[in-house]
């Protein structure tokens, strides 16, 4: 069984640009969540997708948006990048059948300059 | 608003020592609690998952307990090894399973 895979692993963008991060969920998982982790902090919940619909959102502005595809993979899009968006972005997948035990990917390190 | 606190923030122990990491949360209406390990600059590795109806879970040298009524969980690591050096994160799941709230972690260093 494959785990959660994220791409790219590292990314450098300029302030004001747009970025798309990608995530493939673990086989059998139908729920995908995205988290932002700043240096030295715990991950912060951005949003979750279940069956291609947004199913909960944290305190992030609308320029953070997402998609989930029929194969349960997902994208995180961030528009109008700001310096404070520099962080490790983590994708996690789960399913109700497994009691919502979350499996995380290795993350995408985004640097905004 | 759910808040998760982990104590201590950092811990340094000699190899072979048994140790306890603490996690507390403010809202007892949780779905489950999960302990993760994070190596520097890496993603999260799930260690143990405790459902709200359970009291503890064990995996190898790791044992996690949950006292939902008091809003506390502990992670016990037996016979610590240098390879256990990492940051340990506690996360509670709320909202019917759709959100994890994390603590800021305990940075563990096991010295030879």
PDB file of C-alpha atoms in Angstrom, chain B residues 8-68:
ATOM      1  CA  UNK B   8       7.992  19.982  28.275  1.00  0.00           C
ATOM      2  CA  UNK B   9       8.905  21.945  25.155  1.00  0.00           C
ATOM      3  CA  UNK B  10      12.311  20.290  25.074  1.00  0.00           C
ATOM      4  CA  UNK B  11      13.870  17.326  26.817  1.00  0.00           C
ATOM      5  CA  UNK B  12      17.352  15.847  26.839  1.00  0.00           C
ATOM      6  CA  UNK B  13      17.931  12.399  28.360  1.00  0.00           C
ATOM      7  CA  UNK B  14      20.707   9.794  28.404  1.00  0.00           C
ATOM      8  CA  UNK B  15      20.247   6.650  26.353  1.00  0.00           C
ATOM      9  CA  UNK B  16      18.288   3.917  28.088  1.00  0.00           C
ATOM     10  CA  UNK B  17      16.136   6.202  30.203  1.00  0.00           C
ATOM     11  CA  UNK B  18      12.360   5.819  30.333  1.00  0.00           C
ATOM     12  CA  UNK B  19      10.494   9.072  29.702  1.00  0.00           C
ATOM     13  CA  UNK B  20       7.049  10.610  29.633  1.00  0.00           C
ATOM     14  CA  UNK B  21       5.768  13.337  27.328  1.00  0.00           C
ATOM     15  CA  UNK B  22       2.633  15.207  28.316  1.00  0.00           C
ATOM     16  CA  UNK B  23      -0.227  16.614  26.280  1.00  0.00           C
ATOM     17  CA  UNK B  24      -3.276  18.494  27.543  1.00  0.00           C
ATOM     18  CA  UNK B  25      -6.327  19.778  25.695  1.00  0.00           C
ATOM     19  CA  UNK B  26      -9.075  22.158  26.719  1.00  0.00           C
ATOM     20  CA  UNK B  27     -12.193  20.598  25.134  1.00  0.00           C
ATOM     21  CA  UNK B  28     -12.903  16.979  26.031  1.00  0.00           C
ATOM     22  CA  UNK B  29     -15.311  16.510  23.076  1.00  0.00           C
ATOM     23  CA  UNK B  30     -12.697  14.828  20.918  1.00  0.00           C
ATOM     24  CA  UNK B  31     -13.047  12.135  18.282  1.00  0.00           C
ATOM     25  CA  UNK B  32      -9.576  10.704  18.854  1.00  0.00           C
ATOM     26  CA  UNK B  33      -6.026  11.665  19.810  1.00  0.00           C
ATOM     27  CA  UNK B  34      -2.955  10.885  17.760  1.00  0.00           C
ATOM     28  CA  UNK B  35       0.758  11.076  18.566  1.00  0.00           C
ATOM     29  CA  UNK B  36       3.195  11.867  15.757  1.00  0.00           C
ATOM     30  CA  UNK B  37       6.925  12.022  15.351  1.00  0.00           C
ATOM     31  CA  UNK B  38       8.606  14.645  13.166  1.00  0.00           C
ATOM     32  CA  UNK B  39      12.248  14.650  12.156  1.00  0.00           C
ATOM     33  CA  UNK B  40      13.776  18.034  11.217  1.00  0.00           C
ATOM     34  CA  UNK B  41      12.329  19.401   7.968  1.00  0.00           C
ATOM     35  CA  UNK B  42      10.294  16.247   7.374  1.00  0.00           C
ATOM     36  CA  UNK B  43       6.660  15.210   7.432  1.00  0.00           C
ATOM     37  CA  UNK B  44       4.801  13.571  10.298  1.00  0.00           C
ATOM     38  CA  UNK B  45       4.988   9.882  11.142  1.00  0.00           C
ATOM     39  CA  UNK B  46       2.009   8.494  13.022  1.00  0.00           C
ATOM     40  CA  UNK B  47       2.994   6.667  16.206  1.00  0.00           C
ATOM     41  CA  UNK B  48      -0.228   5.871  18.036  1.00  0.00           C
ATOM     42  CA  UNK B  49      -3.933   6.560  17.574  1.00  0.00           C
ATOM     43  CA  UNK B  50      -6.297   6.452  20.548  1.00  0.00           C
ATOM     44  CA  UNK B  51     -10.045   6.609  19.868  1.00  0.00           C
ATOM     45  CA  UNK B  52     -12.149   8.589  22.341  1.00  0.00           C
ATOM     46  CA  UNK B  53     -13.570   5.360  23.800  1.00  0.00           C
ATOM     47  CA  UNK B  54     -10.118   3.901  24.511  1.00  0.00           C
ATOM     48  CA  UNK B  55      -7.792   4.457  27.451  1.00  0.00           C
ATOM     49  CA  UNK B  56      -4.443   3.478  25.964  1.00  0.00           C
ATOM     50  CA  UNK B  57      -2.562   2.088  22.992  1.00  0.00           C
ATOM     51  CA  UNK B  58       0.796   0.359  22.785  1.00  0.00           C
ATOM     52  CA  UNK B  59       3.286  -0.139  19.989  1.00  0.00           C
ATOM     53  CA  UNK B  60       6.678  -1.618  20.792  1.00  0.00           C
ATOM     54  CA  UNK B  61       8.447   0.638  23.278  1.00  0.00           C
ATOM     55  CA  UNK B  62       5.704   3.259  23.058  1.00  0.00           C
ATOM     56  CA  UNK B  63       2.600   3.492  25.204  1.00  0.00           C
ATOM     57  CA  UNK B  64       0.054   6.289  25.016  1.00  0.00           C
ATOM     58  CA  UNK B  65      -2.739   6.893  27.487  1.00  0.00           C
ATOM     59  CA  UNK B  66      -5.837   9.064  27.230  1.00  0.00           C
ATOM     60  CA  UNK B  67      -7.914  10.571  30.029  1.00  0.00           C
ATOM     61  CA  UNK B  68     -10.608  12.425  28.143  1.00  0.00           C
TER      62      UNK B  68
END
